[in-house]
Amino acid sequence: MDSIHVHGGICLQGKVKVQGSKNAALPILAATLLTRGTNVIHNCPKIADVYLMLHLLDSLGCRILWDADGVKIDTGHANYCEMPVEAIRGMRSSLCLLGALLGRTGKVSMEYPGGCVIGKRPIDLHLEAFRKLGAQINERDGRIDGNAGKGLKGTLLSMPRSSVGATENAILAAVSAKGHTCIRGAAREPEVAALCDYLCRCGAKIDGIGTGELHIWGGRTLRGVEYRIPADRIVAGTYLLACMGTGGSIFLEDAPISQMDSVIRLAKGLGARCQGSREGLYLQAPERLLGDRKISTQVYPGFPTDLQSVVLAVFTKAPGCCVVEENIFEDRFRILDALALMGARIKRLTANTVAVYGPVRLKGHEVAACELRGGAALVTAGLMADGETVVKGCEYIERGYENICRDFRELGARIYSVSSEKGKRDA
Ligand code: UD1
């Protein structure tokens, strides 16, 4: 298992390019199954979850080729078959293949997906959407079997709760269904809009993109296209917040500023100066953070749950009492013990609320990531801390960050990863 070593206490300074979005890339890669011909996906992040998705597409018969332009996917030969269990279980986004395969081949059978352990993460909304579109879905012995019978039919889908994944799966199935589908209560996250944009480029007809009510006219033939994955708002937010924690000033090239309102608002509330331009986002952290802040995670455009752990680390440096309320996942305070080892003073107020008392100077320690965004938060805490921090469990971080060490080194940090197999440093 690899570990990341950070010598903290250095202000971040400089420029870094923001990678393509993981949460946009994964459903779009699954959606290529609905097209005929070759897709060229530009700016596709080179992360473990993308490699897993490509492995699954390869197992279905797609031809995959990385080159300087991005990743080329020829779906011409793809067909229904058993997919490798370990890849299905390796990430939550393998779920998108349910909708894509129902659409392409009319049937699907797969294990329950895995992914980060941050709460119960049921899939009832996904399965309910498929059933309403006319598929027969059976759950048995840890497997999901789906059959579209004589074909899916457009319908009215009312989502009782906002779910990014269920909305994406409903879209994937609905573009293949005959007739009109209306999805009410659709998730409005930019990654859902990116999936719709991609599908429209391929020839789908979708109205209401970016809103809570989508109208899809299904059954059209979709062709492979070239598509550029938008920049990752969560990676950009991680680096922005890390700079708030360490101090300094950075430029985030390509940062998707229009999707980062809530994070930029928090940074300004903590005393930062932020300036957006067509090229990216400039951030100057204040000498001292302003205190007594609060964030509540919410669906988009509210504060993203994926940045909640990173905020916990940053709040240790703010004076007074800062409050973090998690409203999306039940079990997303999994880094509290690790932060406490580093000297943070955090008190659990309720099941979904904690208070962070500061400012404290974090001290380097050996800690372990147990999920993706929590791992990025521990790296951030390490950058803020005096002395050396060792973050174990890098495989979680690699699921979503192309090379977090390289990116922070570009910003002047002393950080490198060590592979336990080779005992080698990456820099
Ligand atoms: C996606 C993102 C993840 C982000 C999350 C919320 C990807 C690959 N992952 O995850 O990074 O943290 O959105 O912005 O895009 N729920 C149900 N039933 C369902 C589905 C979801 O009750 O069938 C609940 C979940 O348990 C959770 C809430 O709905 O409490 C939101 O989950 P959802 O939006 O589905 O998250 P994901 O799509 O898994």
Short mmCIF file of C-alpha atoms and ligand atoms in Angstrom, two decimals:
data_model
loop_
_atom_site.label_atom_id
_atom_site.label_comp_id
_atom_site.label_asym_id
_atom_site.label_seq_id
_atom_site.Cartn_x
_atom_site.Cartn_y
_atom_site.Cartn_z
CA MET A 1 0.00 0.00 0.00
CA ASP A 2 1.41 3.40 -0.96
CA SER A 3 1.73 6.26 1.47
CA ILE A 4 2.04 10.00 1.04
CA HIS A 5 4.68 11.87 3.04
CA VAL A 6 4.12 15.57 3.65
CA HIS A 7 6.48 18.04 5.31
CA GLY A 8 3.96 20.71 6.24
CA GLY A 9 3.98 24.33 7.21
CA ILE A 10 4.83 25.75 3.76
CA CYS A 11 2.54 28.37 2.17
CA LEU A 12 1.23 27.21 -1.21
CA GLN A 13 2.35 29.41 -4.06
CA GLY A 14 2.13 29.10 -7.84
CA LYS A 15 -0.04 27.69 -10.57
CA VAL A 16 -1.56 24.27 -11.19
CA LYS A 17 -3.86 22.95 -13.90
CA VAL A 18 -7.11 21.38 -12.73
CA GLN A 19 -7.70 17.85 -14.09
CA GLY A 20 -10.88 16.64 -15.81
CA SER A 21 -13.86 15.79 -13.63
CA LYS A 22 -14.13 12.26 -12.27
CA ASN A 23 -17.87 12.47 -11.65
CA ALA A 24 -18.51 13.79 -15.17
CA ALA A 25 -16.17 11.31 -16.88
CA LEU A 26 -17.55 8.10 -15.35
CA PRO A 27 -21.19 8.31 -16.52
CA ILE A 28 -20.07 9.66 -19.90
CA LEU A 29 -17.74 6.70 -20.38
CA ALA A 30 -20.66 4.39 -19.53
CA ALA A 31 -22.87 6.37 -21.94
CA THR A 32 -20.53 5.65 -24.87
CA LEU A 33 -22.18 2.20 -24.86
CA LEU A 34 -25.34 3.84 -26.22
CA THR A 35 -23.54 5.11 -29.31
CA ARG A 36 -22.38 3.52 -32.53
CA GLY A 37 -18.91 4.38 -33.76
CA THR A 38 -15.89 5.89 -32.08
CA ASN A 39 -15.90 8.41 -29.26
CA VAL A 40 -12.88 10.55 -28.47
CA ILE A 41 -13.02 11.72 -24.88
CA HIS A 42 -10.64 14.62 -24.24
CA ASN A 43 -9.41 15.75 -20.83
CA CYS A 44 -10.39 12.40 -19.34
CA PRO A 45 -8.75 12.19 -15.90
CA LYS A 46 -6.16 9.44 -15.50
CA ILE A 47 -7.47 8.10 -12.22
CA ALA A 48 -8.13 4.63 -10.83
CA ASP A 49 -11.93 4.85 -11.20
CA VAL A 50 -11.62 5.78 -14.88
CA TYR A 51 -9.25 2.85 -15.48
CA LEU A 52 -11.78 0.56 -13.77
CA MET A 53 -14.62 1.86 -15.95
CA LEU A 54 -12.49 1.38 -19.08
CA HIS A 55 -11.65 -2.14 -17.91
CA LEU A 56 -15.38 -2.85 -17.63
CA LEU A 57 -16.05 -1.40 -21.11
CA ASP A 58 -13.18 -3.49 -22.46
CA SER A 59 -14.69 -6.62 -20.89
CA LEU A 60 -17.94 -5.80 -22.75
CA GLY A 61 -16.07 -5.78 -26.07
CA CYS A 62 -15.31 -2.07 -26.53
CA ARG A 63 -11.96 -1.11 -28.03
CA ILE A 64 -10.06 1.37 -25.88
CA LEU A 65 -7.04 3.38 -26.93
CA TRP A 66 -5.30 6.19 -25.05
CA ASP A 67 -3.31 8.67 -27.11
CA ALA A 68 -2.29 12.31 -26.94
CA ASP A 69 -5.86 13.40 -27.83
CA GLY A 70 -7.43 11.53 -24.92
CA VAL A 71 -9.14 8.17 -24.81
CA LYS A 72 -10.75 6.67 -27.91
CA ILE A 73 -13.60 4.23 -27.34
CA ASP A 74 -15.01 2.15 -30.15
CA THR A 75 -18.23 0.57 -28.91
CA GLY A 76 -19.02 -1.24 -32.20
CA HIS A 77 -18.42 -4.73 -30.84
CA ALA A 78 -19.81 -4.26 -27.33
CA ASN A 79 -22.30 -6.83 -26.21
CA TYR A 80 -23.95 -8.20 -23.11
CA CYS A 81 -21.71 -10.46 -21.01
CA GLU A 82 -20.51 -11.11 -17.48
CA MET A 83 -18.37 -8.28 -16.21
CA PRO A 84 -15.41 -8.76 -13.84
CA VAL A 85 -16.78 -8.76 -10.30
CA GLU A 86 -13.80 -7.04 -8.70
CA ALA A 87 -14.14 -4.09 -11.11
CA ILE A 88 -17.90 -3.80 -10.46
CA ARG A 89 -17.30 -3.87 -6.71
CA GLY A 90 -14.38 -1.48 -7.00
CA MET A 91 -16.50 1.64 -7.43
CA ARG A 92 -19.99 3.00 -7.06
CA SER A 93 -20.09 4.32 -10.63
CA SER A 94 -20.23 0.84 -12.12
CA LEU A 95 -23.95 1.38 -11.38
CA CYS A 96 -24.15 3.59 -14.49
CA LEU A 97 -23.62 0.47 -16.56
CA LEU A 98 -27.07 -0.71 -15.47
CA GLY A 99 -28.81 2.07 -17.38
CA ALA A 100 -26.36 2.00 -20.28
CA LEU A 101 -26.60 -1.78 -20.78
CA LEU A 102 -30.38 -1.88 -20.40
CA GLY A 103 -30.42 0.74 -23.14
CA ARG A 104 -27.94 -0.99 -25.42
CA THR A 105 -28.69 -4.68 -25.05
CA GLY A 106 -32.01 -4.76 -23.18
CA LYS A 107 -30.57 -6.82 -20.37
CA VAL A 108 -28.07 -6.59 -17.59
CA SER A 109 -26.84 -8.74 -14.74
CA MET A 110 -24.25 -7.57 -12.28
CA GLU A 111 -23.05 -7.63 -8.69
CA TYR A 112 -23.88 -4.81 -6.32
CA PRO A 113 -21.37 -1.99 -6.78
CA GLY A 114 -18.87 -0.87 -4.15
CA GLY A 115 -17.44 2.62 -3.67
CA CYS A 116 -16.53 4.81 -0.73
CA VAL A 117 -18.01 3.79 2.61
CA ILE A 118 -19.61 7.06 3.61
CA GLY A 119 -23.13 5.91 4.49
CA LYS A 120 -25.78 3.39 3.54
CA ARG A 121 -25.89 4.37 -0.13
CA PRO A 122 -29.02 2.44 -1.21
CA ILE A 123 -29.90 2.08 -4.91
CA ASP A 124 -33.70 2.00 -4.63
CA LEU A 125 -34.14 5.17 -6.72
CA HIS A 126 -32.08 3.72 -9.58
CA LEU A 127 -34.06 0.48 -9.67
CA GLU A 128 -37.41 2.25 -9.31
CA ALA A 129 -36.62 4.43 -12.34
CA PHE A 130 -35.80 1.37 -14.47
CA ARG A 131 -39.00 -0.36 -13.37
CA LYS A 132 -41.10 2.70 -14.25
CA LEU A 133 -39.48 2.72 -17.69
CA GLY A 134 -40.72 -0.85 -18.14
CA ALA A 135 -37.74 -3.00 -17.15
CA GLN A 136 -38.06 -6.07 -14.95
CA ILE A 137 -35.57 -5.82 -12.14
CA ASN A 138 -34.76 -8.64 -9.73
CA GLU A 139 -32.38 -8.52 -6.80
CA ARG A 140 -31.07 -11.86 -5.67
CA ASP A 141 -27.94 -13.19 -3.93
CA GLY A 142 -26.14 -9.87 -4.14
CA ARG A 143 -26.87 -9.48 -7.84
CA ILE A 144 -29.11 -7.23 -9.87
CA ASP A 145 -30.76 -8.69 -12.97
CA GLY A 146 -32.53 -6.39 -15.40
CA ASN A 147 -34.51 -7.11 -18.53
CA ALA A 148 -36.10 -4.52 -20.79
CA GLY A 149 -38.39 -7.12 -22.40
CA LYS A 150 -39.68 -5.73 -25.68
CA GLY A 151 -38.08 -2.37 -24.98
CA LEU A 152 -38.21 0.53 -22.52
CA LYS A 153 -41.04 3.09 -22.77
CA GLY A 154 -40.88 6.78 -21.91
CA THR A 155 -42.81 7.80 -18.79
CA LEU A 156 -43.04 10.31 -15.94
CA LEU A 157 -40.34 9.74 -13.32
CA SER A 158 -40.71 11.66 -10.07
CA MET A 159 -37.61 11.42 -7.92
CA PRO A 160 -38.63 11.57 -4.24
CA ARG A 161 -35.05 12.54 -3.24
CA SER A 162 -32.29 14.22 -5.18
CA SER A 163 -29.78 11.63 -6.39
CA VAL A 164 -27.00 12.29 -8.86
CA GLY A 165 -26.45 8.63 -9.72
CA ALA A 166 -30.15 7.75 -10.02
CA THR A 167 -30.78 10.77 -12.25
CA GLU A 168 -27.86 9.75 -14.48
CA ASN A 169 -29.09 6.16 -14.70
CA ALA A 170 -32.63 7.33 -15.47
CA ILE A 171 -31.24 9.54 -18.28
CA LEU A 172 -29.18 6.68 -19.73
CA ALA A 173 -32.21 4.39 -19.80
CA ALA A 174 -34.61 7.10 -20.99
CA VAL A 175 -32.56 8.10 -24.05
CA SER A 176 -33.01 4.50 -25.22
CA ALA A 177 -36.72 4.30 -24.30
CA LYS A 178 -39.38 4.94 -26.93
CA GLY A 179 -41.20 8.23 -26.54
CA HIS A 180 -41.05 11.05 -24.03
CA THR A 181 -39.69 10.78 -20.47
CA CYS A 182 -39.99 13.55 -17.92
CA ILE A 183 -37.69 13.34 -14.89
CA ARG A 184 -39.04 15.53 -12.06
CA GLY A 185 -36.77 16.17 -9.09
CA ALA A 186 -33.69 15.53 -11.25
CA ALA A 187 -30.33 16.27 -9.62
CA ARG A 188 -28.95 19.59 -10.88
CA GLU A 189 -25.26 18.82 -10.35
CA PRO A 190 -23.05 20.03 -13.24
CA GLU A 191 -21.95 16.43 -13.88
CA VAL A 192 -25.58 15.52 -14.75
CA ALA A 193 -25.62 18.45 -17.18
CA ALA A 194 -22.31 17.26 -18.69
CA LEU A 195 -23.81 13.81 -19.32
CA CYS A 196 -26.83 15.43 -21.03
CA ASP A 197 -24.56 17.69 -23.11
CA TYR A 198 -22.55 14.70 -24.24
CA LEU A 199 -25.69 12.71 -25.16
CA CYS A 200 -27.15 15.67 -27.08
CA ARG A 201 -23.87 15.98 -28.99
CA CYS A 202 -24.35 12.29 -29.91
CA GLY A 203 -27.87 13.02 -31.24
CA ALA A 204 -30.15 12.71 -28.18
CA LYS A 205 -32.91 15.24 -27.57
CA ILE A 206 -32.96 16.50 -23.96
CA ASP A 207 -34.54 19.71 -22.68
CA GLY A 208 -34.25 21.34 -19.27
CA ILE A 209 -30.53 20.56 -18.89
CA GLY A 210 -29.21 21.94 -15.60
CA THR A 211 -32.71 22.20 -14.11
CA GLY A 212 -34.71 19.90 -11.83
CA GLU A 213 -37.03 18.84 -14.66
CA LEU A 214 -35.60 17.03 -17.65
CA HIS A 215 -37.51 16.14 -20.82
CA ILE A 216 -36.03 13.37 -22.92
CA TRP A 217 -37.27 12.19 -26.31
CA GLY A 218 -35.78 8.70 -26.51
CA GLY A 219 -35.19 6.09 -29.15
CA ARG A 220 -32.95 8.14 -31.44
CA THR A 221 -29.82 6.65 -32.97
CA LEU A 222 -26.75 8.01 -31.21
CA ARG A 223 -23.34 8.35 -32.88
CA GLY A 224 -19.86 8.52 -31.37
CA VAL A 225 -18.46 12.04 -31.00
CA GLU A 226 -15.51 14.00 -29.66
CA TYR A 227 -16.21 15.41 -26.21
CA ARG A 228 -14.14 17.34 -23.68
CA ILE A 229 -14.66 16.45 -20.01
CA PRO A 230 -15.08 19.66 -17.96
CA ALA A 231 -12.61 20.47 -15.18
CA ASP A 232 -13.17 18.92 -11.77
CA ARG A 233 -14.85 21.35 -9.36
CA ILE A 234 -14.03 19.10 -6.38
CA VAL A 235 -10.32 18.87 -7.20
CA ALA A 236 -10.24 22.66 -7.79
CA GLY A 237 -12.07 23.14 -4.46
CA THR A 238 -9.61 20.84 -2.67
CA TYR A 239 -6.60 22.88 -3.84
CA LEU A 240 -8.34 26.17 -3.10
CA LEU A 241 -9.16 25.05 0.44
CA ALA A 242 -5.67 23.63 0.96
CA CYS A 243 -4.27 27.08 0.18
CA MET A 244 -6.70 28.57 2.72
CA GLY A 245 -5.23 26.14 5.24
CA THR A 246 -1.56 26.79 4.48
CA GLY A 247 -1.74 30.45 3.45
CA GLY A 248 -0.24 31.78 0.22
CA SER A 249 -1.64 32.53 -3.22
CA ILE A 250 -2.35 30.17 -6.10
CA PHE A 251 -3.78 30.16 -9.59
CA LEU A 252 -6.04 27.25 -10.51
CA GLU A 253 -5.85 26.99 -14.29
CA ASP A 254 -9.13 25.89 -15.93
CA ALA A 255 -11.01 25.92 -12.59
CA PRO A 256 -14.77 25.72 -13.36
CA ILE A 257 -15.53 28.98 -11.54
CA SER A 258 -19.24 29.10 -12.38
CA GLN A 259 -19.67 25.76 -10.55
CA MET A 260 -17.71 26.85 -7.47
CA ASP A 261 -19.90 29.61 -6.01
CA SER A 262 -20.43 28.02 -2.62
CA VAL A 263 -16.73 27.22 -2.14
CA ILE A 264 -15.62 30.67 -3.28
CA ARG A 265 -18.18 32.20 -0.91
CA LEU A 266 -16.70 30.20 1.98
CA ALA A 267 -13.15 31.25 1.05
CA LYS A 268 -14.21 34.91 0.96
CA GLY A 269 -16.00 34.47 4.28
CA LEU A 270 -12.71 33.20 5.73
CA GLY A 271 -11.00 36.36 4.43
CA ALA A 272 -9.61 35.31 1.03
CA ARG A 273 -9.40 37.38 -2.13
CA CYS A 274 -10.66 35.44 -5.17
CA GLN A 275 -10.51 36.62 -8.76
CA GLY A 276 -11.91 34.60 -11.63
CA SER A 277 -10.94 34.94 -15.28
CA ARG A 278 -11.42 32.92 -18.46
CA GLU A 279 -8.17 31.12 -17.72
CA GLY A 280 -8.97 30.11 -14.17
CA LEU A 281 -9.21 31.20 -10.56
CA TYR A 282 -6.73 33.25 -8.54
CA LEU A 283 -6.84 32.91 -4.76
CA GLN A 284 -4.98 34.88 -2.16
CA ALA A 285 -5.39 33.45 1.33
CA PRO A 286 -5.48 35.91 4.24
CA GLU A 287 -2.67 36.17 6.84
CA ARG A 288 -5.18 34.97 9.42
CA LEU A 289 -8.47 33.21 8.75
CA LEU A 290 -11.68 34.84 9.96
CA GLY A 291 -13.48 32.60 12.45
CA ASP A 292 -16.90 31.40 13.56
CA ARG A 293 -17.97 30.11 10.13
CA LYS A 294 -20.52 27.44 9.31
CA ILE A 295 -21.06 25.18 6.33
CA SER A 296 -24.01 22.88 5.63
CA THR A 297 -23.62 20.40 2.81
CA GLN A 298 -26.49 20.48 0.33
CA VAL A 299 -27.28 19.33 -3.16
CA TYR A 300 -25.92 21.59 -5.92
CA PRO A 301 -25.66 24.60 -5.93
CA GLY A 302 -25.25 24.17 -2.16
CA PHE A 303 -21.95 23.34 -0.50
CA PRO A 304 -20.65 19.99 -1.90
CA THR A 305 -20.45 17.07 0.51
CA ASP A 306 -17.29 15.98 -1.31
CA LEU A 307 -15.44 18.99 0.15
CA GLN A 308 -16.79 18.70 3.67
CA SER A 309 -13.79 16.76 5.07
CA VAL A 310 -11.32 19.22 3.57
CA VAL A 311 -13.22 22.07 5.22
CA LEU A 312 -12.91 20.28 8.59
CA ALA A 313 -9.11 20.40 8.23
CA VAL A 314 -9.12 24.09 7.24
CA PHE A 315 -11.46 25.09 10.07
CA THR A 316 -8.87 23.92 12.65
CA LYS A 317 -6.94 27.07 11.73
CA ALA A 318 -9.89 29.47 12.13
CA PRO A 319 -10.44 31.24 15.46
CA GLY A 320 -13.52 30.56 17.57
CA CYS A 321 -16.03 27.84 16.84
CA CYS A 322 -16.76 26.71 13.28
CA VAL A 323 -19.60 24.33 12.56
CA VAL A 324 -19.88 21.67 9.86
CA GLU A 325 -23.24 20.08 9.11
CA GLU A 326 -23.41 17.04 6.79
CA ASN A 327 -26.80 16.56 5.14
CA ILE A 328 -26.11 14.15 2.27
CA PHE A 329 -24.37 11.04 3.66
CA GLU A 330 -24.77 9.50 7.14
CA ASP A 331 -21.17 8.48 7.72
CA ARG A 332 -18.99 11.23 6.38
CA PHE A 333 -17.07 12.27 9.50
CA ARG A 334 -14.63 9.41 9.25
CA ILE A 335 -11.50 11.55 9.54
CA LEU A 336 -12.31 13.01 12.97
CA ASP A 337 -10.05 10.56 14.84
CA ALA A 338 -7.15 11.17 12.46
CA LEU A 339 -7.54 14.95 12.79
CA ALA A 340 -7.66 14.58 16.60
CA LEU A 341 -4.34 12.66 16.44
CA MET A 342 -2.91 15.71 14.66
CA GLY A 343 -4.11 18.00 17.45
CA ALA A 344 -7.51 19.18 16.15
CA ARG A 345 -10.14 20.05 18.73
CA ILE A 346 -13.41 18.82 17.25
CA LYS A 347 -16.59 17.96 19.12
CA ARG A 348 -19.51 16.02 17.76
CA LEU A 349 -22.67 18.03 18.47
CA THR A 350 -25.22 15.74 16.81
CA ALA A 351 -25.08 12.76 14.45
CA ASN A 352 -24.55 15.10 11.50
CA THR A 353 -22.98 18.20 13.09
CA VAL A 354 -19.53 18.88 14.51
CA ALA A 355 -17.90 21.95 16.05
CA VAL A 356 -14.25 22.76 15.29
CA TYR A 357 -12.46 24.93 17.87
CA GLY A 358 -9.45 26.94 16.79
CA PRO A 359 -7.03 28.10 15.91
CA VAL A 360 -4.71 25.18 16.61
CA ARG A 361 -1.40 24.34 14.93
CA LEU A 362 -1.76 20.80 13.64
CA LYS A 363 1.17 18.45 14.25
CA GLY A 364 2.41 15.86 11.78
CA HIS A 365 1.36 12.28 12.50
CA GLU A 366 0.87 8.96 10.77
CA VAL A 367 -2.77 8.71 9.69
CA ALA A 368 -4.79 6.49 7.36
CA ALA A 369 -7.28 7.46 4.66
CA CYS A 370 -10.38 5.29 4.63
CA GLU A 371 -12.18 6.95 1.72
CA LEU A 372 -11.39 9.23 -1.22
CA ARG A 373 -12.26 12.76 -0.07
CA GLY A 374 -11.31 12.06 3.54
CA GLY A 375 -7.91 11.05 2.19
CA ALA A 376 -7.52 14.37 0.35
CA ALA A 377 -8.50 16.13 3.59
CA LEU A 378 -5.74 14.32 5.50
CA VAL A 379 -3.20 15.40 2.88
CA THR A 380 -4.49 18.96 3.33
CA ALA A 381 -4.11 18.64 7.10
CA GLY A 382 -0.55 17.38 6.52
CA LEU A 383 0.25 20.44 4.39
CA MET A 384 -0.99 22.65 7.24
CA ALA A 385 0.78 20.74 10.02
CA ASP A 386 4.21 21.23 11.58
CA GLY A 387 6.58 18.36 10.89
CA GLU A 388 5.99 15.22 8.86
CA THR A 389 2.63 13.60 8.18
CA VAL A 390 2.36 10.17 6.62
CA VAL A 391 -0.98 9.40 4.98
CA LYS A 392 -1.58 5.71 4.38
CA GLY A 393 -4.31 4.33 2.15
CA CYS A 394 -3.33 6.26 -0.97
CA GLU A 395 -5.31 3.90 -3.18
CA TYR A 396 -8.44 5.76 -2.07
CA ILE A 397 -6.98 9.12 -3.09
CA GLU A 398 -5.86 7.72 -6.46
CA ARG A 399 -9.48 6.91 -7.23
CA GLY A 400 -10.18 10.60 -7.78
CA TYR A 401 -6.93 12.61 -7.97
CA GLU A 402 -4.59 12.07 -10.94
CA ASN A 403 -1.50 12.92 -8.93
CA ILE A 404 -2.15 14.92 -5.79
CA CYS A 405 1.56 14.95 -4.86
CA ARG A 406 2.64 16.32 -8.26
CA ASP A 407 -0.06 19.01 -8.11
CA PHE A 408 0.88 20.17 -4.60
CA ARG A 409 4.59 20.10 -5.53
CA GLU A 410 3.73 22.48 -8.40
CA LEU A 411 2.41 24.74 -5.66
CA GLY A 412 5.66 24.51 -3.70
CA ALA A 413 4.74 21.82 -1.15
CA ARG A 414 7.21 19.21 0.11
CA ILE A 415 5.21 16.08 -0.59
CA TYR A 416 5.93 12.74 -2.20
CA SER A 417 4.45 9.27 -2.34
CA VAL A 418 6.25 6.09 -1.40
CA SER A 419 5.31 2.77 -2.88
CA SER A 420 5.59 0.02 -0.30
CA GLU A 421 6.23 -2.54 -3.05
CA LYS A 422 9.23 -0.79 -4.52
CA GLY A 423 10.12 1.34 -1.50
CA LYS A 424 10.54 4.16 -4.01
CA ARG A 425 9.72 7.84 -3.86
CA ASP A 426 7.91 9.45 -6.78
CA ALA A 427 10.07 12.59 -6.61
C1 UD1 B 1 -22.52 11.29 -6.44
C2 UD1 B 1 -21.03 11.56 -6.54
C3 UD1 B 1 -20.42 11.76 -5.15
C4 UD1 B 1 -21.19 12.84 -4.40
C5 UD1 B 1 -22.69 12.58 -4.41
C6 UD1 B 1 -23.49 13.71 -3.83
C7 UD1 B 1 -20.36 10.34 -8.52
C8 UD1 B 1 -19.58 9.22 -9.09
N1 UD1 B 1 -20.38 10.44 -7.19
O1 UD1 B 1 -22.67 10.08 -5.70
O2 UD1 B 1 -19.07 12.14 -5.32
O3 UD1 B 1 -20.73 12.87 -3.07
O4 UD1 B 1 -23.16 12.38 -5.76
O5 UD1 B 1 -23.23 14.89 -4.50
O6 UD1 B 1 -20.92 11.16 -9.24
N2 UD1 B 1 -29.82 7.72 -2.26
C9 UD1 B 1 -30.91 6.92 -1.97
N3 UD1 B 1 -31.32 6.01 -2.90
C10 UD1 B 1 -30.70 5.86 -4.11
C11 UD1 B 1 -29.59 6.68 -4.41
C12 UD1 B 1 -29.18 7.62 -3.46
O7 UD1 B 1 -31.48 7.01 -0.89
O8 UD1 B 1 -31.14 5.01 -4.91
C13 UD1 B 1 -29.35 8.70 -1.27
C14 UD1 B 1 -27.89 8.46 -0.84
O9 UD1 B 1 -27.79 7.48 0.16
C15 UD1 B 1 -27.48 9.84 -0.37
C16 UD1 B 1 -28.28 10.78 -1.30
O10 UD1 B 1 -29.32 9.99 -1.87
O11 UD1 B 1 -27.91 10.05 0.94
C17 UD1 B 1 -27.45 11.37 -2.42
O12 UD1 B 1 -26.76 10.34 -3.11
P1 UD1 B 1 -26.44 10.41 -4.66
O13 UD1 B 1 -26.70 11.80 -5.16
O14 UD1 B 1 -27.13 9.29 -5.34
O15 UD1 B 1 -24.88 10.15 -4.68
P2 UD1 B 1 -24.06 9.31 -5.70
O16 UD1 B 1 -24.66 9.41 -7.06
O17 UD1 B 1 -23.79 7.96 -5.13
#
